[in-house]
């Protein structure tokens, strides 16, 4: 979560005093997210993750899992707002015009916008189950947008 909805969710949740793990493809290039890190410190963990790359999803999971173990916390909510409309390497993706549809662009869009969120949920499910067992009166939540 580094821009748009993800960034705003991060901002709003941090303003309540809760901790947030925010993911994005390029953490060092996410200037507004880095500004939130300066403001909120340890309340915000920024993790690199590209939802179109399985090893990146797994690496992000391991980093979040280790963080939870070290800090004695759990992952209680997974708000997945990863999405791609424009990609600098290919320009506009197919949903902007039928005349611009190309199979490779469709595949890139589906990898990021559909398959990626499903694979993120699959990978992070053990942490959410653990949270649900810890806080039985407040089940863990997955939201995909």
PDB file of C-alpha atoms in Angstrom:
ATOM      1  CA  UNK A   1       0.000   0.000   0.000  1.00  0.00           C
ATOM      2  CA  UNK A   2       1.867   3.028  -1.180  1.00  0.00           C
ATOM      3  CA  UNK A   3      -0.497   5.241  -3.117  1.00  0.00           C
ATOM      4  CA  UNK A   4      -4.160   6.020  -3.555  1.00  0.00           C
ATOM      5  CA  UNK A   5      -6.488   3.952  -1.386  1.00  0.00           C
ATOM      6  CA  UNK A   6      -3.696   1.991   0.261  1.00  0.00           C
ATOM      7  CA  UNK A   7      -1.868   5.098   1.374  1.00  0.00           C
ATOM      8  CA  UNK A   8      -5.055   6.639   2.734  1.00  0.00           C
ATOM      9  CA  UNK A   9      -5.992   3.450   4.615  1.00  0.00           C
ATOM     10  CA  UNK A  10      -2.512   3.477   6.136  1.00  0.00           C
ATOM     11  CA  UNK A  11      -2.837   7.140   7.109  1.00  0.00           C
ATOM     12  CA  UNK A  12      -6.294   6.688   8.661  1.00  0.00           C
ATOM     13  CA  UNK A  13      -5.415   3.545  10.639  1.00  0.00           C
ATOM     14  CA  UNK A  14      -2.205   5.108  11.974  1.00  0.00           C
ATOM     15  CA  UNK A  15      -4.190   8.164  13.107  1.00  0.00           C
ATOM     16  CA  UNK A  16      -6.203   5.892  15.430  1.00  0.00           C
ATOM     17  CA  UNK A  17      -3.032   4.759  17.201  1.00  0.00           C
ATOM     18  CA  UNK A  18      -2.981   1.278  15.685  1.00  0.00           C
ATOM     19  CA  UNK A  19       0.080  -0.226  14.030  1.00  0.00           C
ATOM     20  CA  UNK A  20       0.177  -0.885  10.290  1.00  0.00           C
ATOM     21  CA  UNK A  21       2.227  -3.057   7.967  1.00  0.00           C
ATOM     22  CA  UNK A  22       2.145  -1.384   4.572  1.00  0.00           C
ATOM     23  CA  UNK A  23       3.428  -3.049   1.429  1.00  0.00           C
ATOM     24  CA  UNK A  24       4.363  -1.662  -1.965  1.00  0.00           C
ATOM     25  CA  UNK A  25       6.502  -2.568  -4.943  1.00  0.00           C
ATOM     26  CA  UNK A  26       9.145   0.098  -4.271  1.00  0.00           C
ATOM     27  CA  UNK A  27       9.316   1.202  -0.608  1.00  0.00           C
ATOM     28  CA  UNK A  28      12.207   3.627  -1.106  1.00  0.00           C
ATOM     29  CA  UNK A  29      10.330   5.381  -3.913  1.00  0.00           C
ATOM     30  CA  UNK A  30       7.109   5.690  -1.903  1.00  0.00           C
ATOM     31  CA  UNK A  31       7.812   9.185  -0.597  1.00  0.00           C
ATOM     32  CA  UNK A  32       4.456   9.778   1.119  1.00  0.00           C
ATOM     33  CA  UNK A  33       4.690   6.402   2.817  1.00  0.00           C
ATOM     34  CA  UNK A  34       8.219   7.199   3.984  1.00  0.00           C
ATOM     35  CA  UNK A  35       6.898  10.516   5.369  1.00  0.00           C
ATOM     36  CA  UNK A  36       4.341   8.571   7.408  1.00  0.00           C
ATOM     37  CA  UNK A  37       7.163   6.355   8.692  1.00  0.00           C
ATOM     38  CA  UNK A  38       9.016   9.460   9.891  1.00  0.00           C
ATOM     39  CA  UNK A  39       5.877  10.706  11.646  1.00  0.00           C
ATOM     40  CA  UNK A  40       4.719   7.419  13.230  1.00  0.00           C
ATOM     41  CA  UNK A  41       8.018   5.549  13.677  1.00  0.00           C
ATOM     42  CA  UNK A  42       7.635   1.973  14.886  1.00  0.00           C
ATOM     43  CA  UNK A  43       3.862   2.077  14.384  1.00  0.00           C
ATOM     44  CA  UNK A  44       4.502   1.631  10.645  1.00  0.00           C
ATOM     45  CA  UNK A  45       6.416  -1.240   9.081  1.00  0.00           C
ATOM     46  CA  UNK A  46       7.026  -0.837   5.346  1.00  0.00           C
ATOM     47  CA  UNK A  47       7.597  -4.058   3.415  1.00  0.00           C
ATOM     48  CA  UNK A  48       8.429  -4.459  -0.262  1.00  0.00           C
ATOM     49  CA  UNK A  49       6.082  -6.747  -2.172  1.00  0.00           C
ATOM     50  CA  UNK A  50       5.237  -7.199  -5.838  1.00  0.00           C
ATOM     51  CA  UNK A  51       2.007  -9.224  -6.011  1.00  0.00           C
ATOM     52  CA  UNK A  52       2.887 -10.480  -9.486  1.00  0.00           C
ATOM     53  CA  UNK A  53       5.977 -12.302  -8.173  1.00  0.00           C
ATOM     54  CA  UNK A  54       5.420 -15.349  -5.945  1.00  0.00           C
ATOM     55  CA  UNK A  55       8.831 -15.124  -4.283  1.00  0.00           C
ATOM     56  CA  UNK A  56       8.159 -11.472  -3.403  1.00  0.00           C
ATOM     57  CA  UNK A  57       4.867 -12.404  -1.731  1.00  0.00           C
ATOM     58  CA  UNK A  58       6.610 -15.167   0.234  1.00  0.00           C
ATOM     59  CA  UNK A  59       9.473 -12.876   1.256  1.00  0.00           C
ATOM     60  CA  UNK A  60       6.982 -10.240   2.465  1.00  0.00           C
ATOM     61  CA  UNK A  61       5.124 -12.918   4.439  1.00  0.00           C
ATOM     62  CA  UNK A  62       8.348 -14.026   6.126  1.00  0.00           C
ATOM     63  CA  UNK A  63       9.224 -10.429   7.020  1.00  0.00           C
ATOM     64  CA  UNK A  64       5.773  -9.780   8.515  1.00  0.00           C
ATOM     65  CA  UNK A  65       5.790 -13.131  10.346  1.00  0.00           C
ATOM     66  CA  UNK A  66       9.210 -12.382  11.868  1.00  0.00           C
ATOM     67  CA  UNK A  67       8.072  -8.885  12.833  1.00  0.00           C
ATOM     68  CA  UNK A  68       4.990 -10.306  14.572  1.00  0.00           C
ATOM     69  CA  UNK A  69       7.097 -12.858  16.445  1.00  0.00           C
ATOM     70  CA  UNK A  70       9.649 -10.228  17.562  1.00  0.00           C
ATOM     71  CA  UNK A  71       7.040  -7.685  18.615  1.00  0.00           C
ATOM     72  CA  UNK A  72       4.549 -10.119  20.149  1.00  0.00           C
ATOM     73  CA  UNK A  73       1.781  -8.872  17.839  1.00  0.00           C
ATOM     74  CA  UNK A  74      -0.528 -10.519  15.333  1.00  0.00           C
ATOM     75  CA  UNK A  75      -1.799  -9.680  11.873  1.00  0.00           C
ATOM     76  CA  UNK A  76      -5.453  -8.922  12.490  1.00  0.00           C
ATOM     77  CA  UNK A  77      -6.560  -7.270   9.244  1.00  0.00           C
ATOM     78  CA  UNK A  78      -5.395  -7.760   5.682  1.00  0.00           C
ATOM     79  CA  UNK A  79      -6.615  -4.946   3.442  1.00  0.00           C
ATOM     80  CA  UNK A  80      -5.505  -5.742  -0.073  1.00  0.00           C
ATOM     81  CA  UNK A  81      -5.739  -2.769  -2.435  1.00  0.00           C
ATOM     82  CA  UNK A  82      -2.974  -3.693  -4.838  1.00  0.00           C
ATOM     83  CA  UNK A  83      -3.831  -2.603  -8.323  1.00  0.00           C
ATOM     84  CA  UNK A  84      -2.340  -1.553 -11.607  1.00  0.00           C
ATOM     85  CA  UNK A  85      -3.912   0.656 -14.239  1.00  0.00           C
ATOM     86  CA  UNK A  86      -0.826   2.244 -15.751  1.00  0.00           C
ATOM     87  CA  UNK A  87       2.545   0.579 -16.115  1.00  0.00           C
ATOM     88  CA  UNK A  88       5.456   2.699 -17.289  1.00  0.00           C
ATOM     89  CA  UNK A  89       6.929  -0.275 -19.153  1.00  0.00           C
ATOM     90  CA  UNK A  90       3.828  -0.813 -21.331  1.00  0.00           C
ATOM     91  CA  UNK A  91       1.897   2.447 -21.053  1.00  0.00           C
ATOM     92  CA  UNK A  92      -1.825   2.184 -20.458  1.00  0.00           C
ATOM     93  CA  UNK A  93      -3.201  -1.237 -19.733  1.00  0.00           C
ATOM     94  CA  UNK A  94      -6.100  -2.738 -21.718  1.00  0.00           C
ATOM     95  CA  UNK A  95      -9.049  -1.600 -19.639  1.00  0.00           C
ATOM     96  CA  UNK A  96      -8.542   1.948 -20.921  1.00  0.00           C
ATOM     97  CA  UNK A  97      -9.555   1.104 -24.517  1.00  0.00           C
ATOM     98  CA  UNK A  98     -10.568  -1.967 -26.513  1.00  0.00           C
ATOM     99  CA  UNK A  99      -8.311  -0.812 -29.326  1.00  0.00           C
ATOM    100  CA  UNK A 100      -5.273  -1.150 -27.070  1.00  0.00           C
ATOM    101  CA  UNK A 101      -5.895  -4.702 -25.860  1.00  0.00           C
ATOM    102  CA  UNK A 102      -2.841  -6.940 -26.036  1.00  0.00           C
ATOM    103  CA  UNK A 103      -2.550 -10.362 -24.459  1.00  0.00           C
ATOM    104  CA  UNK A 104       0.638  -9.442 -22.582  1.00  0.00           C
ATOM    105  CA  UNK A 105      -1.018  -6.351 -21.074  1.00  0.00           C
ATOM    106  CA  UNK A 106      -4.072  -8.351 -20.040  1.00  0.00           C
ATOM    107  CA  UNK A 107      -1.843 -10.912 -18.363  1.00  0.00           C
ATOM    108  CA  UNK A 108       0.074  -8.185 -16.475  1.00  0.00           C
ATOM    109  CA  UNK A 109      -3.193  -6.602 -15.317  1.00  0.00           C
ATOM    110  CA  UNK A 110      -4.643  -9.930 -14.152  1.00  0.00           C
ATOM    111  CA  UNK A 111      -1.409 -10.917 -12.395  1.00  0.00           C
ATOM    112  CA  UNK A 112      -1.480  -7.744 -10.320  1.00  0.00           C
ATOM    113  CA  UNK A 113      -5.200  -7.021  -9.933  1.00  0.00           C
ATOM    114  CA  UNK A 114      -6.717 -10.505  -9.586  1.00  0.00           C
ATOM    115  CA  UNK A 115      -4.256 -13.331  -9.098  1.00  0.00           C
ATOM    116  CA  UNK A 116      -1.905 -11.352  -6.849  1.00  0.00           C
ATOM    117  CA  UNK A 117      -4.467 -10.556  -4.142  1.00  0.00           C
ATOM    118  CA  UNK A 118      -5.616 -14.193  -4.057  1.00  0.00           C
ATOM    119  CA  UNK A 119      -2.033 -15.412  -3.630  1.00  0.00           C
ATOM    120  CA  UNK A 120      -1.365 -12.792  -0.937  1.00  0.00           C
ATOM    121  CA  UNK A 121      -4.409 -14.038   1.016  1.00  0.00           C
ATOM    122  CA  UNK A 122      -3.249 -17.638   0.622  1.00  0.00           C
ATOM    123  CA  UNK A 123       0.262 -16.827   1.868  1.00  0.00           C
ATOM    124  CA  UNK A 124      -0.810 -14.655   4.819  1.00  0.00           C
ATOM    125  CA  UNK A 125      -3.686 -16.898   5.956  1.00  0.00           C
ATOM    126  CA  UNK A 126      -1.667 -18.634   8.722  1.00  0.00           C
ATOM    127  CA  UNK A 127      -1.008 -15.266  10.414  1.00  0.00           C
ATOM    128  CA  UNK A 128      -4.677 -14.331  10.216  1.00  0.00           C
ATOM    129  CA  UNK A 129      -5.744 -17.703  11.630  1.00  0.00           C
ATOM    130  CA  UNK A 130      -3.301 -17.237  14.498  1.00  0.00           C
ATOM    131  CA  UNK A 131      -4.783 -13.802  15.199  1.00  0.00           C
ATOM    132  CA  UNK A 132      -8.309 -15.214  15.157  1.00  0.00           C
ATOM    133  CA  UNK A 133      -7.288 -17.826  17.713  1.00  0.00           C
ATOM    134  CA  UNK A 134      -5.680 -15.181  19.920  1.00  0.00           C
ATOM    135  CA  UNK A 135      -8.615 -12.761  19.760  1.00  0.00           C
ATOM    136  CA  UNK A 136     -11.630 -15.054  19.576  1.00  0.00           C
ATOM    137  CA  UNK A 137     -14.099 -12.221  20.211  1.00  0.00           C
ATOM    138  CA  UNK A 138     -12.747 -10.275  17.218  1.00  0.00           C
ATOM    139  CA  UNK A 139     -12.132 -12.406  14.133  1.00  0.00           C
ATOM    140  CA  UNK A 140      -9.376 -11.574  11.692  1.00  0.00           C
ATOM    141  CA  UNK A 141     -10.532  -9.837   8.509  1.00  0.00           C
ATOM    142  CA  UNK A 142      -9.505  -9.964   4.856  1.00  0.00           C
ATOM    143  CA  UNK A 143     -10.736  -7.172   2.582  1.00  0.00           C
ATOM    144  CA  UNK A 144      -9.888  -7.139  -1.128  1.00  0.00           C
ATOM    145  CA  UNK A 145     -10.640  -4.049  -3.177  1.00  0.00           C
TER     146      UNK A 145
END
